[in-house]
Each structure stands twice: as structure tokens, then as C-alpha cells.
């Protein structure tokens, strides 16, 4: 069975500092993709970053990077230079290559950026 | 702007009432999905449609029905609403390619059943 675990229900970070949001996953499949989404208080879901299971380099998108440790089955999101607008819920998700119609979501981490 | 459009944004129903949530996408995506989001539980898949003319159950299909009206539209129906269906509902779509940016989500429908 597939499972995504986010163990941090809530986190605080000081503006301009970096923060790491944890995500571990469980699957026996070898081919999968890992995603992070942001959900601000307005409610929409915004795609942030993607990492394929065979990608050797960690994914980066602007201030977002994904610290992918395949052996440990972790896919932590790192946000550098936090901004007030980064305050939101963050969801980690996984999608299997042999069943791309199913996304498995974690329960989310609420990030609060303090001025 | 291209994307996924959901209606309505908010709805209050009485127990036993029925309603249909509408979803349309203009990105020519083959696959569409309905999720519900409950506090502390992330998003759970209700139904999905891999292509026009097909629908399949997800993780929590009981109490819901869906219709893939055409490639653009995918509706979710509650035949007899129950308080346990109070949730935020998201429609999403994706292309069938694997290395894609995941889903494009609609803005959500906040449903309260009293």
C-alpha cells in the first residue's frame, strides 16, 4: 500500500530564514513521482515542485528545492529565504507511474512565517 | 486564464437534499478527478475519469456519483446529502503524461450539510 506521512502539523519560521518541511513515503514501486503543493488561506492548490524517482539531481524551482533521499524514502521540501506570503498549508503527494490516476496525499503541514 | 473551473464555491444543504457540483477544464486534459479535503486528513480521491466515457471509484466513493459529460466536464452528484459529507471538494485535471506537473486544481467548493 502507498502512504505519505507528514509529521509536522504546524511550523513557524522567521521571515528570510530557510525552513524544511518533512515528507516520508512508502511504496514498493520503483517508478513514481513526488510532488509538493501549497494551499494558501484562499483555498486553491498550487503546484510547487516535482521529483521523479529516477532523477539523480534534487529538483529546484526558484526558492523551493526538494531534498530527495531515495534510500530513506524521504522527499523534504526546503524553502529558502521565507516570505510572509509563504504562510500556507503544504501537502506532499506521490503518484505511481503504473497508475498515474491516483495521487496519494499527506495530511499537510501548516507553515506560519513570522515578520 | 486556462484552468479548472468549479461551481458553486459555497453551498449549504439540508440533510437529504441533492446537488451537483460542476467542474470544467479547458486544457484538453484527458483525466479528471474529484477529491474531498477534511481537516487533518489531506485530500482523498472520490472518483476519477481517466478519459471521456470512463469513470472509476477512488478511495471514498460512497454517497457520490459522477458523470463525465464530455472531455471538458466532470460533475459530482450527492443524491442524499449527509452531515458526513461536509467538506471542501476539489476538482482537478491532468494530462496522461507521467512527467507532468501533477494536477491542475479548481478553487474548491465548500459544502456544509446541516
mmCIF file of C-alpha atoms in Angstrom:
data_model
loop_
_atom_site.group_PDB
_atom_site.id
_atom_site.type_symbol
_atom_site.label_atom_id
_atom_site.label_comp_id
_atom_site.label_asym_id
_atom_site.label_seq_id
_atom_site.Cartn_x
_atom_site.Cartn_y
_atom_site.Cartn_z
ATOM 1 C CA UNK A 1 0.000 0.000 0.000
ATOM 2 C CA UNK A 2 1.085 3.529 -0.679
ATOM 3 C CA UNK A 3 1.324 6.101 2.067
ATOM 4 C CA UNK A 4 2.576 9.648 2.541
ATOM 5 C CA UNK A 5 3.477 10.856 6.008
ATOM 6 C CA UNK A 6 3.917 14.459 7.070
ATOM 7 C CA UNK A 7 4.749 14.506 10.772
ATOM 8 C CA UNK A 8 4.727 18.277 11.304
ATOM 9 C CA UNK A 9 1.139 19.542 11.680
ATOM 10 C CA UNK A 10 2.398 23.098 12.144
ATOM 11 C CA UNK A 11 5.643 25.027 11.928
ATOM 12 C CA UNK A 12 6.882 28.547 12.484
ATOM 13 C CA UNK A 13 9.786 30.209 10.697
ATOM 14 C CA UNK A 14 11.227 33.684 10.851
ATOM 15 C CA UNK A 15 10.980 35.755 7.705
ATOM 16 C CA UNK A 16 14.093 35.435 5.481
ATOM 17 C CA UNK A 17 15.177 32.187 7.112
ATOM 18 C CA UNK A 18 15.097 28.760 5.438
ATOM 19 C CA UNK A 19 12.670 26.051 6.511
ATOM 20 C CA UNK A 20 12.397 22.328 5.818
ATOM 21 C CA UNK A 21 9.060 20.551 5.658
ATOM 22 C CA UNK A 22 9.320 16.811 6.127
ATOM 23 C CA UNK A 23 7.742 14.138 3.985
ATOM 24 C CA UNK A 24 8.281 10.400 4.008
ATOM 25 C CA UNK A 25 6.623 7.967 1.668
ATOM 26 C CA UNK A 26 6.044 4.273 1.449
ATOM 27 C CA UNK A 27 5.762 2.296 -1.755
ATOM 28 C CA UNK A 28 7.167 -0.878 -3.208
ATOM 29 C CA UNK A 29 7.015 0.532 -6.723
ATOM 30 C CA UNK A 30 10.263 1.628 -8.324
ATOM 31 C CA UNK A 31 8.799 4.289 -10.617
ATOM 32 C CA UNK A 32 6.952 7.159 -9.026
ATOM 33 C CA UNK A 33 6.824 10.907 -8.802
ATOM 34 C CA UNK A 34 6.793 13.108 -5.734
ATOM 35 C CA UNK A 35 5.054 16.464 -5.634
ATOM 36 C CA UNK A 36 4.599 19.366 -3.288
ATOM 37 C CA UNK A 37 1.564 21.613 -3.320
ATOM 38 C CA UNK A 38 0.861 24.852 -1.484
ATOM 39 C CA UNK A 39 -2.592 25.766 -0.236
ATOM 40 C CA UNK A 40 -2.906 29.372 0.949
ATOM 41 C CA UNK A 41 -5.804 30.517 3.091
ATOM 42 C CA UNK A 42 -7.758 31.337 -0.068
ATOM 43 C CA UNK A 43 -8.041 27.584 -0.611
ATOM 44 C CA UNK A 44 -6.598 26.916 -4.046
ATOM 45 C CA UNK A 45 -3.964 24.213 -4.543
ATOM 46 C CA UNK A 46 -0.786 25.411 -6.204
ATOM 47 C CA UNK A 47 1.816 23.056 -7.669
ATOM 48 C CA UNK A 48 5.329 23.830 -6.411
ATOM 49 C CA UNK A 49 7.832 21.158 -7.380
ATOM 50 C CA UNK A 50 8.207 17.652 -8.799
ATOM 51 C CA UNK A 51 10.822 14.905 -8.306
ATOM 52 C CA UNK A 52 10.908 11.695 -10.298
ATOM 53 C CA UNK A 53 12.122 8.537 -8.624
ATOM 54 C CA UNK A 54 14.864 8.110 -11.222
ATOM 55 C CA UNK A 55 16.004 11.709 -11.178
ATOM 56 C CA UNK A 56 19.535 11.838 -9.856
ATOM 57 C CA UNK A 57 19.541 15.524 -9.110
ATOM 58 C CA UNK A 58 17.353 17.133 -6.491
ATOM 59 C CA UNK A 59 14.625 19.260 -8.057
ATOM 60 C CA UNK A 60 14.726 23.025 -7.653
ATOM 61 C CA UNK A 61 12.203 25.694 -8.576
ATOM 62 C CA UNK A 62 13.228 29.167 -7.534
ATOM 63 C CA UNK A 63 13.230 29.308 -3.723
ATOM 64 C CA UNK A 64 11.904 25.741 -3.495
ATOM 65 C CA UNK A 65 14.088 22.677 -3.521
ATOM 66 C CA UNK A 66 13.308 19.066 -2.830
ATOM 67 C CA UNK A 67 15.760 17.107 -0.715
ATOM 68 C CA UNK A 68 15.231 13.632 -2.153
ATOM 69 C CA UNK A 69 16.750 10.723 -0.244
ATOM 70 C CA UNK A 70 15.533 7.632 -2.025
ATOM 71 C CA UNK A 71 17.032 5.059 0.338
ATOM 72 C CA UNK A 72 15.340 6.747 3.275
ATOM 73 C CA UNK A 73 12.146 7.321 1.272
ATOM 74 C CA UNK A 74 12.053 10.964 2.144
ATOM 75 C CA UNK A 75 11.218 13.980 -0.007
ATOM 76 C CA UNK A 76 11.577 17.056 2.157
ATOM 77 C CA UNK A 77 10.689 20.493 0.827
ATOM 78 C CA UNK A 78 13.167 23.256 1.544
ATOM 79 C CA UNK A 79 12.017 26.860 1.241
ATOM 80 C CA UNK A 80 14.864 29.338 1.266
ATOM 81 C CA UNK A 81 14.541 32.968 2.357
ATOM 82 C CA UNK A 82 10.983 32.601 3.676
ATOM 83 C CA UNK A 83 8.499 35.328 2.853
ATOM 84 C CA UNK A 84 5.259 36.272 4.582
ATOM 85 C CA UNK A 85 3.392 35.014 1.523
ATOM 86 C CA UNK A 86 4.767 31.538 2.163
ATOM 87 C CA UNK A 87 2.373 31.140 5.102
ATOM 88 C CA UNK A 88 0.087 28.319 3.960
ATOM 89 C CA UNK A 89 -0.634 24.612 4.163
ATOM 90 C CA UNK A 90 1.834 22.426 2.301
ATOM 91 C CA UNK A 91 0.993 18.978 1.001
ATOM 92 C CA UNK A 92 3.349 16.259 -0.125
ATOM 93 C CA UNK A 93 1.965 13.813 -2.686
ATOM 94 C CA UNK A 94 3.047 10.752 -4.626
ATOM 95 C CA UNK A 95 1.939 9.341 -7.957
ATOM 96 C CA UNK A 96 2.894 5.918 -9.292
ATOM 97 C CA UNK A 97 3.997 5.540 -12.884
ATOM 98 C CA UNK A 98 1.890 2.405 -13.360
ATOM 99 C CA UNK A 99 -1.239 4.088 -12.035
ATOM 100 C CA UNK A 100 -0.965 7.768 -12.758
ATOM 101 C CA UNK A 101 -4.622 8.325 -11.951
ATOM 102 C CA UNK A 102 -4.053 8.000 -8.244
ATOM 103 C CA UNK A 103 -2.367 10.618 -6.138
ATOM 104 C CA UNK A 104 -1.568 9.874 -2.532
ATOM 105 C CA UNK A 105 -1.568 12.952 -0.329
ATOM 106 C CA UNK A 106 -0.112 13.548 3.093
ATOM 107 C CA UNK A 107 -2.118 15.286 5.798
ATOM 108 C CA UNK A 108 -0.273 18.562 5.329
ATOM 109 C CA UNK A 109 1.937 20.967 7.288
ATOM 110 C CA UNK A 110 0.738 24.441 8.245
ATOM 111 C CA UNK A 111 3.613 26.887 7.875
ATOM 112 C CA UNK A 112 3.499 30.280 9.545
ATOM 113 C CA UNK A 113 6.123 32.860 8.602
ATOM 114 C CA UNK A 114 6.735 35.440 11.309
ATOM 115 C CA UNK A 115 7.809 39.026 10.455
ATOM 116 C CA UNK B 1 -6.999 32.175 -17.860
ATOM 117 C CA UNK B 2 -6.873 28.492 -18.721
ATOM 118 C CA UNK B 3 -7.591 26.172 -15.863
ATOM 119 C CA UNK B 4 -10.196 24.264 -13.914
ATOM 120 C CA UNK B 5 -13.458 25.975 -13.038
ATOM 121 C CA UNK B 6 -15.674 24.700 -10.234
ATOM 122 C CA UNK B 7 -19.131 25.840 -9.295
ATOM 123 C CA UNK B 8 -20.502 26.697 -6.838
ATOM 124 C CA UNK B 9 -17.841 28.000 -4.439
ATOM 125 C CA UNK B 10 -20.046 27.638 -1.389
ATOM 126 C CA UNK B 11 -23.164 25.610 -0.670
ATOM 127 C CA UNK B 12 -25.283 24.787 2.361
ATOM 128 C CA UNK B 13 -27.578 21.777 2.102
ATOM 129 C CA UNK B 14 -30.065 20.202 4.408
ATOM 130 C CA UNK B 15 -29.698 16.518 5.175
ATOM 131 C CA UNK B 16 -31.330 14.516 2.412
ATOM 132 C CA UNK B 17 -31.129 17.191 -0.256
ATOM 133 C CA UNK B 18 -29.352 16.539 -3.504
ATOM 134 C CA UNK B 19 -26.983 18.677 -5.530
ATOM 135 C CA UNK B 20 -24.456 18.536 -8.335
ATOM 136 C CA UNK B 21 -21.022 20.090 -8.258
ATOM 137 C CA UNK B 22 -19.858 21.192 -11.672
ATOM 138 C CA UNK B 23 -16.306 21.134 -12.994
ATOM 139 C CA UNK B 24 -14.912 22.151 -16.364
ATOM 140 C CA UNK B 25 -11.359 22.333 -17.698
ATOM 141 C CA UNK B 26 -10.084 23.994 -20.855
ATOM 142 C CA UNK B 27 -6.609 22.468 -21.032
ATOM 143 C CA UNK B 28 -7.574 19.477 -23.184
ATOM 144 C CA UNK B 29 -6.645 17.130 -20.344
ATOM 145 C CA UNK B 30 -7.806 13.546 -20.596
ATOM 146 C CA UNK B 31 -8.064 12.788 -16.878
ATOM 147 C CA UNK B 32 -10.277 14.463 -14.292
ATOM 148 C CA UNK B 33 -10.734 13.883 -10.590
ATOM 149 C CA UNK B 34 -12.868 14.717 -7.594
ATOM 150 C CA UNK B 35 -11.277 14.953 -4.161
ATOM 151 C CA UNK B 36 -12.571 15.878 -0.759
ATOM 152 C CA UNK B 37 -10.458 17.608 1.840
ATOM 153 C CA UNK B 38 -11.154 17.193 5.540
ATOM 154 C CA UNK B 39 -9.120 18.695 8.386
ATOM 155 C CA UNK B 40 -6.094 16.602 9.291
ATOM 156 C CA UNK B 41 -6.718 14.079 6.522
ATOM 157 C CA UNK B 42 -5.243 15.609 3.411
ATOM 158 C CA UNK B 43 -7.073 15.012 0.144
ATOM 159 C CA UNK B 44 -8.927 11.810 -0.573
ATOM 160 C CA UNK B 45 -9.965 10.665 -4.016
ATOM 161 C CA UNK B 46 -13.701 10.211 -4.518
ATOM 162 C CA UNK B 47 -13.938 9.355 -8.226
ATOM 163 C CA UNK B 48 -11.844 9.852 -11.283
ATOM 164 C CA UNK B 49 -12.224 9.683 -15.033
ATOM 165 C CA UNK B 50 -9.171 8.590 -16.975
ATOM 166 C CA UNK B 51 -10.736 9.544 -20.279
ATOM 167 C CA UNK B 52 -14.007 10.661 -21.755
ATOM 168 C CA UNK B 53 -16.625 7.973 -21.249
ATOM 169 C CA UNK B 54 -14.930 6.244 -18.319
ATOM 170 C CA UNK B 55 -15.243 6.697 -14.568
ATOM 171 C CA UNK B 56 -13.763 4.773 -11.657
ATOM 172 C CA UNK B 57 -14.109 4.762 -7.907
ATOM 173 C CA UNK B 58 -11.441 6.229 -5.717
ATOM 174 C CA UNK B 59 -10.840 5.871 -2.023
ATOM 175 C CA UNK B 60 -14.152 7.277 -0.694
ATOM 176 C CA UNK B 61 -16.892 6.873 -3.349
ATOM 177 C CA UNK B 62 -19.875 6.020 -1.123
ATOM 178 C CA UNK B 63 -22.678 8.557 -1.308
ATOM 179 C CA UNK B 64 -21.483 10.080 -4.575
ATOM 180 C CA UNK B 65 -21.998 9.637 -8.288
ATOM 181 C CA UNK B 66 -20.141 11.199 -11.188
ATOM 182 C CA UNK B 67 -20.685 11.939 -14.843
ATOM 183 C CA UNK B 68 -18.024 12.635 -17.439
ATOM 184 C CA UNK B 69 -20.255 14.639 -19.725
ATOM 185 C CA UNK B 70 -17.567 15.267 -22.329
ATOM 186 C CA UNK B 71 -13.834 15.805 -22.334
ATOM 187 C CA UNK B 72 -14.167 19.177 -20.612
ATOM 188 C CA UNK B 73 -16.741 18.471 -17.923
ATOM 189 C CA UNK B 74 -16.863 16.160 -14.925
ATOM 190 C CA UNK B 75 -19.674 16.538 -12.403
ATOM 191 C CA UNK B 76 -20.097 15.156 -8.899
ATOM 192 C CA UNK B 77 -23.558 14.425 -7.536
ATOM 193 C CA UNK B 78 -24.714 13.952 -3.978
ATOM 194 C CA UNK B 79 -28.069 12.179 -4.169
ATOM 195 C CA UNK B 80 -28.976 12.438 -0.494
ATOM 196 C CA UNK B 81 -26.597 14.668 1.416
ATOM 197 C CA UNK B 82 -25.422 13.672 4.893
ATOM 198 C CA UNK B 83 -23.565 15.734 7.527
ATOM 199 C CA UNK B 84 -20.539 13.450 6.994
ATOM 200 C CA UNK B 85 -20.260 14.932 3.512
ATOM 201 C CA UNK B 86 -19.485 18.359 4.901
ATOM 202 C CA UNK B 87 -16.116 19.049 3.345
ATOM 203 C CA UNK B 88 -14.196 21.039 0.792
ATOM 204 C CA UNK B 89 -14.391 19.467 -2.637
ATOM 205 C CA UNK B 90 -11.729 19.888 -5.282
ATOM 206 C CA UNK B 91 -11.903 19.048 -8.925
ATOM 207 C CA UNK B 92 -8.613 18.503 -10.756
ATOM 208 C CA UNK B 93 -7.383 17.529 -14.170
ATOM 209 C CA UNK B 94 -4.153 16.218 -15.635
ATOM 210 C CA UNK B 95 -2.673 15.090 -18.889
ATOM 211 C CA UNK B 96 -1.799 11.442 -19.227
ATOM 212 C CA UNK B 97 1.923 12.008 -19.437
ATOM 213 C CA UNK B 98 3.851 10.803 -16.414
ATOM 214 C CA UNK B 99 6.421 13.558 -16.147
ATOM 215 C CA UNK B 100 3.961 16.364 -15.795
ATOM 216 C CA UNK B 101 3.255 18.964 -13.197
ATOM 217 C CA UNK B 102 0.751 16.780 -11.434
ATOM 218 C CA UNK B 103 -2.714 18.176 -11.281
ATOM 219 C CA UNK B 104 -4.300 21.477 -12.020
ATOM 220 C CA UNK B 105 -6.844 22.093 -9.303
ATOM 221 C CA UNK B 106 -10.038 24.067 -9.245
ATOM 222 C CA UNK B 107 -10.556 26.612 -6.486
ATOM 223 C CA UNK B 108 -12.722 24.291 -4.410
ATOM 224 C CA UNK B 109 -16.326 24.077 -3.225
ATOM 225 C CA UNK B 110 -17.005 24.440 0.473
ATOM 226 C CA UNK B 111 -20.057 22.308 1.241
ATOM 227 C CA UNK B 112 -21.875 22.277 4.558
ATOM 228 C CA UNK B 113 -24.632 19.759 5.245
ATOM 229 C CA UNK B 114 -26.827 20.604 8.203
#
